[in-house]
mmCIF file of N, CA and C in Angstrom:
data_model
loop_
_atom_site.group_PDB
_atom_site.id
_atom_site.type_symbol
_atom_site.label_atom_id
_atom_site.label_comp_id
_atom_site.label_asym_id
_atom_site.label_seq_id
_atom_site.Cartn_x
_atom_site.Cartn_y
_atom_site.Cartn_z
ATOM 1 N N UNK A 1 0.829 -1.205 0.000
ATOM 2 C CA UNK A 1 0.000 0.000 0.000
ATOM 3 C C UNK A 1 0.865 1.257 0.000
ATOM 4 N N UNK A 2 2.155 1.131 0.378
ATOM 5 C CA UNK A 2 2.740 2.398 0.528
ATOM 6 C C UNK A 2 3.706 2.437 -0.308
ATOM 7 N N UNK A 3 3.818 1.976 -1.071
ATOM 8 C CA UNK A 3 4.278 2.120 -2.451
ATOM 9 C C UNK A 3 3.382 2.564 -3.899
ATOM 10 N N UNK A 4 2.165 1.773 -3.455
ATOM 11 C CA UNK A 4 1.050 2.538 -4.342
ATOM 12 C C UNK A 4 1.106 3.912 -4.022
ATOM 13 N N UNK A 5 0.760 4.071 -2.801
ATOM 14 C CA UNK A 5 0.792 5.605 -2.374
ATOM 15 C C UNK A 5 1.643 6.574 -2.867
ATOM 16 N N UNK A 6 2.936 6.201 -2.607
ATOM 17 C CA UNK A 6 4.028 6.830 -2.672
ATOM 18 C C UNK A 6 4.157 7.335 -4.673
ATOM 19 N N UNK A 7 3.715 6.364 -4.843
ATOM 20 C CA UNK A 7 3.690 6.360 -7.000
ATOM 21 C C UNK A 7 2.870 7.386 -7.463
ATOM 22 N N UNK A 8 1.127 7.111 -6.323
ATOM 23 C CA UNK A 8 0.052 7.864 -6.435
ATOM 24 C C UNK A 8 0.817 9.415 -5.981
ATOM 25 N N UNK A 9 1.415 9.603 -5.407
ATOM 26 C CA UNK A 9 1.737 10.829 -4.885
ATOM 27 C C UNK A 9 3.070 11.404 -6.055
ATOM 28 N N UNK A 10 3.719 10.681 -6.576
ATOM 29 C CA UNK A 10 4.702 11.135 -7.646
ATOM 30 C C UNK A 10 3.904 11.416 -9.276
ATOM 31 N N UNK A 11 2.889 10.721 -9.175
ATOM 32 C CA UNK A 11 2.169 10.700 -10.083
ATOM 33 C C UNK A 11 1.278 12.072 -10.390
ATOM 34 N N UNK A 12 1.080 12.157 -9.249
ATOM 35 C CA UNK A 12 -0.462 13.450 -8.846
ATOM 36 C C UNK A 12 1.046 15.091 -9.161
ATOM 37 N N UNK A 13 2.095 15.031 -8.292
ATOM 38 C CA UNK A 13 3.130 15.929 -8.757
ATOM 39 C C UNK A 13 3.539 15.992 -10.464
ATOM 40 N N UNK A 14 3.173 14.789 -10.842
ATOM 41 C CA UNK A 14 4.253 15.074 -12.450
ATOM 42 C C UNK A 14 2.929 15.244 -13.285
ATOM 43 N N UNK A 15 1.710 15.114 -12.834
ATOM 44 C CA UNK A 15 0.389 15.756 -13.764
ATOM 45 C C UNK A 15 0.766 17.308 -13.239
ATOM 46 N N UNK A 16 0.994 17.629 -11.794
ATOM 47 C CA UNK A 16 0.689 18.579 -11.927
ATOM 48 C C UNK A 16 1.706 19.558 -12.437
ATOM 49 N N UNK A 17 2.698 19.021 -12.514
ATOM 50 C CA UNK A 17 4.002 20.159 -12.797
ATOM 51 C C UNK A 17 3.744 19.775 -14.902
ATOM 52 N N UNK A 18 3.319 18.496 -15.286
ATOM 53 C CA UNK A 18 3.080 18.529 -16.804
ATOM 54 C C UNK A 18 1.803 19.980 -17.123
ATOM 55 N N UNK A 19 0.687 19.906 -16.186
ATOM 56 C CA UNK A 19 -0.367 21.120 -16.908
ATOM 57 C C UNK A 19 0.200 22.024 -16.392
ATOM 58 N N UNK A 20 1.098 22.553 -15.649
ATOM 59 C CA UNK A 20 1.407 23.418 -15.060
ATOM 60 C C UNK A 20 2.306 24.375 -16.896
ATOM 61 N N UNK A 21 3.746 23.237 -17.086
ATOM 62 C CA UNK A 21 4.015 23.040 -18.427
ATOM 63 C C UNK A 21 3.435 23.438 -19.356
ATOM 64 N N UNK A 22 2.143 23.148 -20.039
ATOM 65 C CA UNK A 22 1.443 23.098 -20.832
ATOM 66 C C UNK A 22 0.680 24.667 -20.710
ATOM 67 N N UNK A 23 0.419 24.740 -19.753
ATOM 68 C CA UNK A 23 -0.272 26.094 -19.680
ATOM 69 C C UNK A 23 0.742 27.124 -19.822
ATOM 70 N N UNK A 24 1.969 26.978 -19.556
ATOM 71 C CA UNK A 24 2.790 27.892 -19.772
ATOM 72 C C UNK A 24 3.231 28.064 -21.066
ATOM 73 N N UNK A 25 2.857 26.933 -21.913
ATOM 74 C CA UNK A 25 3.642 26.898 -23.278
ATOM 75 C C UNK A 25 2.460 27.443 -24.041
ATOM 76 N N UNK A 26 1.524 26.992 -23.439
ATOM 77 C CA UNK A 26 -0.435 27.829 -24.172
ATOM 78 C C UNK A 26 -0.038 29.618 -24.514
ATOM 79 N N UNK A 27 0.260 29.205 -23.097
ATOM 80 C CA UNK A 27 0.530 31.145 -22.751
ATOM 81 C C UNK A 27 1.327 32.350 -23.859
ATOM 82 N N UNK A 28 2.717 31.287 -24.009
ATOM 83 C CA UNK A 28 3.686 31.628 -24.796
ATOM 84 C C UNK A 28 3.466 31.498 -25.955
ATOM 85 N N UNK A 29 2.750 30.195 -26.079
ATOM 86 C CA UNK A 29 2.413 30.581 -27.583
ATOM 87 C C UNK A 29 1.519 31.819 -28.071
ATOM 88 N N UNK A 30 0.589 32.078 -27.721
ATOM 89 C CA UNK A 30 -0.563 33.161 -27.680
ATOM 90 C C UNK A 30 0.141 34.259 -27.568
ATOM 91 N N UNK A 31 0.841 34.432 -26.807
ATOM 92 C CA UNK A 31 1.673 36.141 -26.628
ATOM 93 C C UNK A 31 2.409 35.687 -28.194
ATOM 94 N N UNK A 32 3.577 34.653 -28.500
ATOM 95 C CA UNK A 32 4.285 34.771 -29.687
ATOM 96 C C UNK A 32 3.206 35.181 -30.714
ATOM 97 N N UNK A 33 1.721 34.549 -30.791
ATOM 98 C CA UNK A 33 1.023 34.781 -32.085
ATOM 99 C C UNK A 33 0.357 36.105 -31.773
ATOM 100 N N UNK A 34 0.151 36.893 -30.999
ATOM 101 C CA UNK A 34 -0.400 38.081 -30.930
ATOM 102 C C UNK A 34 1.247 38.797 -31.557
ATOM 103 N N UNK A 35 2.556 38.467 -31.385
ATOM 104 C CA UNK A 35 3.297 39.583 -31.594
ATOM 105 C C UNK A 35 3.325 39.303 -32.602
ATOM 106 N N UNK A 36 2.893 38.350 -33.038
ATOM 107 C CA UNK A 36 3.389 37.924 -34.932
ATOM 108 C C UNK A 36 2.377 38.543 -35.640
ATOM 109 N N UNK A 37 1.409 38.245 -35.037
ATOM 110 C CA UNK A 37 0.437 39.282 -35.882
ATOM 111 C C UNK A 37 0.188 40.675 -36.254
ATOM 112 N N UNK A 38 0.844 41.140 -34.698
ATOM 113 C CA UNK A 38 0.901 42.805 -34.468
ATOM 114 C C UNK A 38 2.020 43.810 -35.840
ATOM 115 N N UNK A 39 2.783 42.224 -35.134
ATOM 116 C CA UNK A 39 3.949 42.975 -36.307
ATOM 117 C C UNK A 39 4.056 42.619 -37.955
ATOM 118 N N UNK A 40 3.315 41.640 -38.436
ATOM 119 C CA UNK A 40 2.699 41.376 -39.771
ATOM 120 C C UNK A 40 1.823 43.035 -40.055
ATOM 121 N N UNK A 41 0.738 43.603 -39.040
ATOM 122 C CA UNK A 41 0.166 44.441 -39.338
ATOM 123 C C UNK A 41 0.339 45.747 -39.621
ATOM 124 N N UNK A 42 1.625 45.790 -38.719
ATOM 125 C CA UNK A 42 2.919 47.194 -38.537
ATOM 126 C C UNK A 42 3.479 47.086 -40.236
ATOM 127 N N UNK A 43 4.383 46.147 -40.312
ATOM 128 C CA UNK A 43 4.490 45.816 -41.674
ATOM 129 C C UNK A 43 3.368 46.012 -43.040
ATOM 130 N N UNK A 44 2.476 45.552 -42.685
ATOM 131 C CA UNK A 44 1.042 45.704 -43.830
ATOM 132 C C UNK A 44 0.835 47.354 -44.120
ATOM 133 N N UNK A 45 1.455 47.837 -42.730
ATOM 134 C CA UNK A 45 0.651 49.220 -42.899
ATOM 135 C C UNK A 45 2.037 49.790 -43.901
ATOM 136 N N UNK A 46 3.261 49.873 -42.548
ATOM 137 C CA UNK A 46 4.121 50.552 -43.505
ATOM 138 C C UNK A 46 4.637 50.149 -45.350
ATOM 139 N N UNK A 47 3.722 48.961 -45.773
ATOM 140 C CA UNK A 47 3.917 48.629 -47.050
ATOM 141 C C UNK A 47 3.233 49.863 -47.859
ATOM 142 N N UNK A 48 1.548 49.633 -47.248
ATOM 143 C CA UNK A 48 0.546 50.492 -47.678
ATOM 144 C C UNK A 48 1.072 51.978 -47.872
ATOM 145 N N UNK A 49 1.712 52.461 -46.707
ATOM 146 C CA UNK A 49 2.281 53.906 -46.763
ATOM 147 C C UNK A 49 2.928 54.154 -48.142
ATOM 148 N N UNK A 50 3.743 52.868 -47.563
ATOM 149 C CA UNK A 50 5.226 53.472 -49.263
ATOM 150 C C UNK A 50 4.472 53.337 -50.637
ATOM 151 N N UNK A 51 3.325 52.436 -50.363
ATOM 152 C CA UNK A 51 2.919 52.697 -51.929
ATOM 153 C C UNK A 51 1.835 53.677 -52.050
ATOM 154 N N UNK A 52 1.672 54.653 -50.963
ATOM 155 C CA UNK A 52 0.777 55.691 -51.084
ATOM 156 C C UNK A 52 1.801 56.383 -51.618
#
C-alpha cells in the first residue's frame, strides 16, 4: 500500500508540474502569435504607406 501511495503521490506531482508546463507553453504561444500578428500588421501598414 505504501508504495502505491508513494507512485500515487509522484504521479499526482508530475500531472501537476506537466499542466502546469502546458499552460505555460499555451501562454507563450498566444503572446508569440499576438506579436506575430501585431507585427505582420505594422508591416502591412508601412507597405501600404510606401505605396501611397
Amino acid at each position: 500500500m505504501s508504495i502505491l501511495r508513494l507512485t500515487g503521490t509522484f504521479f499526482g506531482l508530475h500531472l501537476r508540474s506537466w499542466a502546469v508546463l502546458a499552460i505555460g507553453m499555451l501562454i507563450v504561444l498566444t503572446a508569440y502569435r499576438s506579436v506575430s500578428d501585431l507585427s505582420k500588421r505594422v508591416t502591412l501598414l508601412g507597405n501600404a504607406r510606401l505605396k501611397l
